[in-house]
PDB file of C-alpha atoms in Angstrom:
ATOM      1  CA  MET Z   1       1.675  -8.447  -6.543  1.00  0.00           C
ATOM      2  CA  LEU Z   2      -0.928 -11.224  -6.302  1.00  0.00           C
ATOM      3  CA  ALA Z   3      -5.347 -11.124  -6.710  1.00  0.00           C
ATOM      4  CA  THR Z   4      -7.580 -14.089  -6.787  1.00  0.00           C
ATOM      5  CA  GLU Z   5     -11.580 -13.590  -7.843  1.00  0.00           C
ATOM      6  CA  ASP Z   6     -12.029 -17.061  -6.860  1.00  0.00           C
ATOM      7  CA  ALA Z   7     -12.006 -16.952  -2.468  1.00  0.00           C
ATOM      8  CA  GLY Z   8      -7.958 -18.011  -3.577  1.00  0.00           C
ATOM      9  CA  LYS Z   9      -8.600 -20.886  -5.703  1.00  0.00           C
ATOM     10  CA  THR Z  10      -6.317 -19.602  -8.051  1.00  0.00           C
ATOM     11  CA  TRP Z  11      -4.354 -16.557  -8.364  1.00  0.00           C
ATOM     12  CA  ILE Z  12      -3.254 -13.950 -11.547  1.00  0.00           C
ATOM     13  CA  GLU Z  13      -0.481 -11.318 -10.830  1.00  0.00           C
ATOM     14  CA  PRO Z  14      -2.789  -7.577 -11.971  1.00  0.00           C
ATOM     15  CA  HIS Z  15       0.901  -5.665 -12.212  1.00  0.00           C
ATOM     16  CA  PRO Z  16       3.969  -6.897 -13.830  1.00  0.00           C
ATOM     17  CA  ARG Z  17       7.103  -7.659 -11.601  1.00  0.00           C
ATOM     18  CA  ILE Z  18       8.938  -4.766 -10.119  1.00  0.00           C
ATOM     19  CA  ARG Z  19      12.872  -5.786 -10.399  1.00  0.00           C
ATOM     20  CA  SER Z  20      14.224  -4.771  -7.186  1.00  0.00           C
ATOM     21  CA  ALA Z  21      11.118  -3.420  -5.346  1.00  0.00           C
ATOM     22  CA  GLY Z  22       9.861  -3.582  -2.468  1.00  0.00           C
ATOM     23  CA  LEU Z  23       5.685  -3.677  -1.416  1.00  0.00           C
ATOM     24  CA  ASP Z  24       4.486  -2.138   1.820  1.00  0.00           C
ATOM     25  CA  GLN Z  25       1.302  -0.964   2.699  1.00  0.00           C
ATOM     26  CA  ILE Z  26      -2.340  -1.016   1.212  1.00  0.00           C
ATOM     27  CA  GLN Z  27      -5.684   0.645   1.664  1.00  0.00           C
ATOM     28  CA  PHE Z  28      -8.943   0.100   0.027  1.00  0.00           C
ATOM     29  CA  ILE Z  29     -11.406   3.325   0.189  1.00  0.00           C
ATOM     30  CA  ASP Z  30     -14.217   1.011  -1.425  1.00  0.00           C
ATOM     31  CA  PHE Z  31     -14.033  -1.708  -3.897  1.00  0.00           C
ATOM     32  CA  GLN Z  32     -13.276   0.052  -6.652  1.00  0.00           C
ATOM     33  CA  ASN Z  33     -10.494   2.800  -5.353  1.00  0.00           C
ATOM     34  CA  GLY Z  34      -7.163   1.083  -3.718  1.00  0.00           C
ATOM     35  CA  TRP Z  35      -3.426   2.062  -3.198  1.00  0.00           C
ATOM     36  CA  ILE Z  36      -0.044   0.483  -2.080  1.00  0.00           C
ATOM     37  CA  SER Z  37       3.126   2.001  -1.175  1.00  0.00           C
ATOM     38  CA  GLY Z  38       6.402   1.056  -2.965  1.00  0.00           C
ATOM     39  CA  ALA Z  39      10.235   1.785  -3.425  1.00  0.00           C
ATOM     40  CA  ASN Z  40      13.052   0.575  -5.377  1.00  0.00           C
ATOM     41  CA  LEU Z  41      15.197  -1.274  -2.738  1.00  0.00           C
ATOM     42  CA  GLN Z  42      18.355  -1.748  -4.829  1.00  0.00           C
ATOM     43  CA  SER Z  43      21.614  -0.707  -2.227  1.00  0.00           C
ATOM     44  CA  ALA Z  44      19.445   1.874  -0.366  1.00  0.00           C
ATOM     45  CA  PRO Z  45      15.241   2.591  -0.442  1.00  0.00           C
ATOM     46  CA  ARG Z  46      14.568   5.162  -3.719  1.00  0.00           C
ATOM     47  CA  ASP Z  47      11.829   6.955  -5.640  1.00  0.00           C
ATOM     48  CA  PRO Z  48       8.842   5.371  -3.533  1.00  0.00           C
ATOM     49  CA  PHE Z  49       5.626   5.145  -5.364  1.00  0.00           C
ATOM     50  CA  LEU Z  50       2.118   3.963  -5.566  1.00  0.00           C
ATOM     51  CA  LEU Z  51       0.305   1.562  -7.456  1.00  0.00           C
ATOM     52  CA  LEU Z  52      -2.761   2.590  -7.709  1.00  0.00           C
ATOM     53  CA  THR Z  53      -6.144   1.213  -9.561  1.00  0.00           C
ATOM     54  CA  THR Z  54      -9.375   2.144  -9.344  1.00  0.00           C
ATOM     55  CA  ASP Z  55     -11.395  -0.870 -10.659  1.00  0.00           C
ATOM     56  CA  GLY Z  56     -10.812  -3.438  -7.236  1.00  0.00           C
ATOM     57  CA  GLY Z  57      -7.420  -4.447  -8.087  1.00  0.00           C
ATOM     58  CA  LYS Z  58      -7.989  -6.126 -11.765  1.00  0.00           C
ATOM     59  CA  THR Z  59      -5.355  -3.202 -13.073  1.00  0.00           C
ATOM     60  CA  TRP Z  60      -2.454  -1.600 -11.142  1.00  0.00           C
ATOM     61  CA  ARG Z  61      -0.871   2.019 -12.562  1.00  0.00           C
ATOM     62  CA  GLN Z  62       2.701   2.856 -10.739  1.00  0.00           C
ATOM     63  CA  ARG Z  63       2.940   6.358 -10.205  1.00  0.00           C
ATOM     64  CA  PRO Z  64       6.364   8.001  -9.031  1.00  0.00           C
ATOM     65  CA  ILE Z  65       6.672  10.328  -5.662  1.00  0.00           C
ATOM     66  CA  TYR Z  66       9.518  12.292  -7.294  1.00  0.00           C
ATOM     67  CA  GLU Z  67      10.344  13.927 -10.764  1.00  0.00           C
ATOM     68  CA  ASP Z  68      13.351  12.921 -10.602  1.00  0.00           C
ATOM     69  CA  SER Z  69      15.084   9.398  -9.313  1.00  0.00           C
ATOM     70  CA  ARG Z  70      15.796  10.043  -5.409  1.00  0.00           C
ATOM     71  CA  LEU Z  71      16.236   8.693  -1.986  1.00  0.00           C
ATOM     72  CA  GLY Z  72      13.152   8.136   0.186  1.00  0.00           C
ATOM     73  CA  VAL Z  73      10.215   5.503   1.048  1.00  0.00           C
ATOM     74  CA  ILE Z  74       6.917   6.237   1.996  1.00  0.00           C
ATOM     75  CA  GLU Z  75       6.136   6.179   5.696  1.00  0.00           C
ATOM     76  CA  ARG Z  76       2.823   6.488   5.826  1.00  0.00           C
ATOM     77  CA  PHE Z  77      -0.592   7.156   3.234  1.00  0.00           C
ATOM     78  CA  TRP Z  78      -3.967   7.794   4.169  1.00  0.00           C
ATOM     79  CA  PHE Z  79      -7.431   8.420   1.705  1.00  0.00           C
ATOM     80  CA  ASP Z  80     -10.340   9.692   3.223  1.00  0.00           C
ATOM     81  CA  THR Z  81     -11.955   9.735  -0.358  1.00  0.00           C
ATOM     82  CA  PRO Z  82     -11.454   8.054  -3.727  1.00  0.00           C
ATOM     83  CA  GLN Z  83      -9.484  12.009  -4.243  1.00  0.00           C
ATOM     84  CA  GLU Z  84      -7.814  13.070  -1.304  1.00  0.00           C
ATOM     85  CA  GLY Z  85      -5.348  12.277   0.502  1.00  0.00           C
ATOM     86  CA  VAL Z  86      -2.054  12.402   2.670  1.00  0.00           C
ATOM     87  CA  MET Z  87       1.123  10.860   2.719  1.00  0.00           C
ATOM     88  CA  LEU Z  88       4.460  10.956   5.304  1.00  0.00           C
ATOM     89  CA  VAL Z  89       8.176  10.008   3.230  1.00  0.00           C
ATOM     90  CA  ASP Z  90      11.641   9.657   4.727  1.00  0.00           C
ATOM     91  CA  ALA Z  91      14.132  11.399   3.287  1.00  0.00           C
ATOM     92  CA  ARG Z  92      16.668  12.044   5.718  1.00  0.00           C
ATOM     93  CA  LEU Z  93      19.028   9.720   3.798  1.00  0.00           C
ATOM     94  CA  GLU Z  94      19.199  12.077   1.255  1.00  0.00           C
ATOM     95  CA  ALA Z  95      18.360  15.825   2.020  1.00  0.00           C
ATOM     96  CA  ASN Z  96      17.656  14.396   6.454  1.00  0.00           C
ATOM     97  CA  VAL Z  97      14.021  15.844   6.581  1.00  0.00           C
ATOM     98  CA  HIS Z  98      10.597  13.873   6.757  1.00  0.00           C
ATOM     99  CA  GLU Z  99       8.492  15.510   4.024  1.00  0.00           C
ATOM    100  CA  LEU Z 100       4.476  15.774   4.500  1.00  0.00           C
ATOM    101  CA  TYR Z 101       2.175  15.630   0.965  1.00  0.00           C
ATOM    102  CA  GLU Z 102      -1.328  15.832   0.037  1.00  0.00           C
ATOM    103  CA  THR Z 103      -3.140  14.675  -2.797  1.00  0.00           C
ATOM    104  CA  ARG Z 104      -6.208  15.948  -4.372  1.00  0.00           C
ATOM    105  CA  ALA Z 105      -6.388  13.750  -7.935  1.00  0.00           C
ATOM    106  CA  GLY Z 106      -6.082   9.877  -6.170  1.00  0.00           C
ATOM    107  CA  GLY Z 107      -2.684   9.741  -5.639  1.00  0.00           C
ATOM    108  CA  GLU Z 108      -2.021  10.643  -9.099  1.00  0.00           C
ATOM    109  CA  SER Z 109       0.167  13.714  -8.619  1.00  0.00           C
ATOM    110  CA  TRP Z 110       1.373  15.058  -5.156  1.00  0.00           C
ATOM    111  CA  SER Z 111       1.945  19.107  -3.273  1.00  0.00           C
ATOM    112  CA  LEU Z 112       4.276  19.745  -0.790  1.00  0.00           C
ATOM    113  CA  ARG Z 113       2.891  20.666   2.492  1.00  0.00           C
ATOM    114  CA  GLN Z 114       5.183  20.589   5.136  1.00  0.00           C
ATOM    115  CA  ALA Z 115       9.108  19.776   5.266  1.00  0.00           C
ATOM    116  CA  SER Z 116      11.142  19.161   8.048  1.00  0.00           C
ATOM    117  CA  ALA Z 117      13.698  17.872  10.020  1.00  0.00           C
ATOM    118  CA  ASN Z 118      12.457  16.868  12.542  1.00  0.00           C
ATOM    119  CA  PRO Z 119       9.244  14.005  12.344  1.00  0.00           C
ATOM    120  CA  ILE Z 120       6.662  15.202  11.459  1.00  0.00           C
ATOM    121  CA  ARG Z 121       3.217  14.218  12.861  1.00  0.00           C
ATOM    122  CA  PHE Z 122       1.393  12.341  10.958  1.00  0.00           C
ATOM    123  CA  PRO Z 123      -2.865  14.090  10.392  1.00  0.00           C
ATOM    124  CA  LYS Z 124      -4.428  10.413  10.044  1.00  0.00           C
ATOM    125  CA  THR Z 125      -5.125   7.752  12.282  1.00  0.00           C
ATOM    126  CA  ARG Z 126      -6.377   4.248  11.151  1.00  0.00           C
ATOM    127  CA  ASP Z 127      -9.107   3.057  13.189  1.00  0.00           C
ATOM    128  CA  ARG Z 128      -7.910  -1.055  12.268  1.00  0.00           C
ATOM    129  CA  ALA Z 129     -10.694  -2.121  14.435  1.00  0.00           C
ATOM    130  CA  ALA Z 130     -13.416  -0.406  12.408  1.00  0.00           C
ATOM    131  CA  SER Z 131     -12.241  -1.674   8.556  1.00  0.00           C
ATOM    132  CA  GLY Z 132     -13.651  -5.165   9.186  1.00  0.00           C
ATOM    133  CA  TRP Z 133     -11.290  -6.813   7.562  1.00  0.00           C
ATOM    134  CA  ARG Z 134      -8.621  -9.038   8.268  1.00  0.00           C
ATOM    135  CA  ILE Z 135      -5.670 -11.243   7.966  1.00  0.00           C
ATOM    136  CA  ARG Z 136      -4.955 -14.161   9.955  1.00  0.00           C
ATOM    137  CA  ALA Z 137      -2.059 -16.733  10.151  1.00  0.00           C
ATOM    138  CA  ASP Z 138      -3.960 -19.948  10.367  1.00  0.00           C
ATOM    139  CA  ALA Z 139      -1.289 -22.662  11.857  1.00  0.00           C
ATOM    140  CA  ALA Z 140      -3.306 -26.082  11.409  1.00  0.00           C
ATOM    141  CA  THR Z 141      -3.416 -25.216   7.573  1.00  0.00           C
ATOM    142  CA  ASN Z 142      -0.105 -23.590   7.442  1.00  0.00           C
ATOM    143  CA  SER Z 143      -1.386 -20.746   5.108  1.00  0.00           C
ATOM    144  CA  TYR Z 144      -3.243 -16.699   5.824  1.00  0.00           C
ATOM    145  CA  ALA Z 145      -6.755 -16.255   5.601  1.00  0.00           C
ATOM    146  CA  VAL Z 146      -8.100 -13.566   4.891  1.00  0.00           C
ATOM    147  CA  GLU Z 147     -11.915 -12.518   6.915  1.00  0.00           C
ATOM    148  CA  LYS Z 148     -14.792 -10.294   7.097  1.00  0.00           C
ATOM    149  CA  SER Z 149     -16.314  -8.303  10.292  1.00  0.00           C
ATOM    150  CA  GLU Z 150     -19.759 -10.632  10.978  1.00  0.00           C
ATOM    151  CA  GLY Z 151     -20.609  -9.214  14.464  1.00  0.00           C
ATOM    152  CA  GLU Z 152     -18.992 -10.585  16.906  1.00  0.00           C
ATOM    153  CA  ARG Z 153     -17.381 -13.689  14.701  1.00  0.00           C
ATOM    154  CA  TRP Z 154     -14.905 -13.751  11.765  1.00  0.00           C
ATOM    155  CA  GLN Z 155     -16.028 -15.295   8.153  1.00  0.00           C
ATOM    156  CA  LYS Z 156     -13.258 -16.567   5.932  1.00  0.00           C
ATOM    157  CA  VAL Z 157     -13.523 -15.317   2.939  1.00  0.00           C
ATOM    158  CA  ALA Z 158     -10.227 -16.775   1.459  1.00  0.00           C
ATOM    159  CA  SER Z 159      -7.123 -18.197   2.119  1.00  0.00           C
ATOM    160  CA  PHE Z 160      -3.634 -18.939   0.560  1.00  0.00           C
ATOM    161  CA  LEU Z 161      -0.552 -20.276   0.805  1.00  0.00           C
ATOM    162  CA  VAL Z 162       2.705 -18.196   0.810  1.00  0.00           C
ATOM    163  CA  ARG Z 163       5.511 -20.753  -0.490  1.00  0.00           C
ATOM    164  CA  VAL Z 164       8.747 -19.180   0.493  1.00  0.00           C
ATOM    165  CA  GLY Z 165      11.476 -20.294  -1.783  1.00  0.00           C
ATOM    166  CA  THR Z 166      14.509 -19.036  -4.543  1.00  0.00           C
ATOM    167  CA  CYS Z 167      13.444 -15.450  -6.826  1.00  0.00           C
ATOM    168  CA  LYS Z 168      14.786 -16.427 -10.129  1.00  0.00           C
ATOM    169  CA  GLN Z 169      14.458 -14.073 -12.494  1.00  0.00           C
TER     170      GLN Z 169
END
């Protein structure tokens, strides 16, 4: 995970790399509170977690979903406020179950709301167009552009190159 405070001129890693893990979805509800879902991807997806920030992404805390190690992956999550959110976990590889969780603690802890062998309908829907932000591939510069909607047009806020290479550990 990389962060910039100067429109993409320099980048830092605000959270140490998590060995054998993948990060998937991100949501910021305001300029301070955000979440990123992830899981350990060694062999099969296991030990799903969220990274949480309350300072606009300067620092992040890792919070596991389960107390014990277990197979599963976060399918979707959504926060309506900085404190209240829901999350759907696919735990079929271990328990053949879909699980719906809720939090009233900003993602610091979760309560099981529903478990089912059948898929669970996610109670929230995202209006992607209403966010006013997008990431667009820019072929002319071989980069990605982060853009904010300003009425009928999009204004570039930052851009970054993605260099694909060998991961050295």
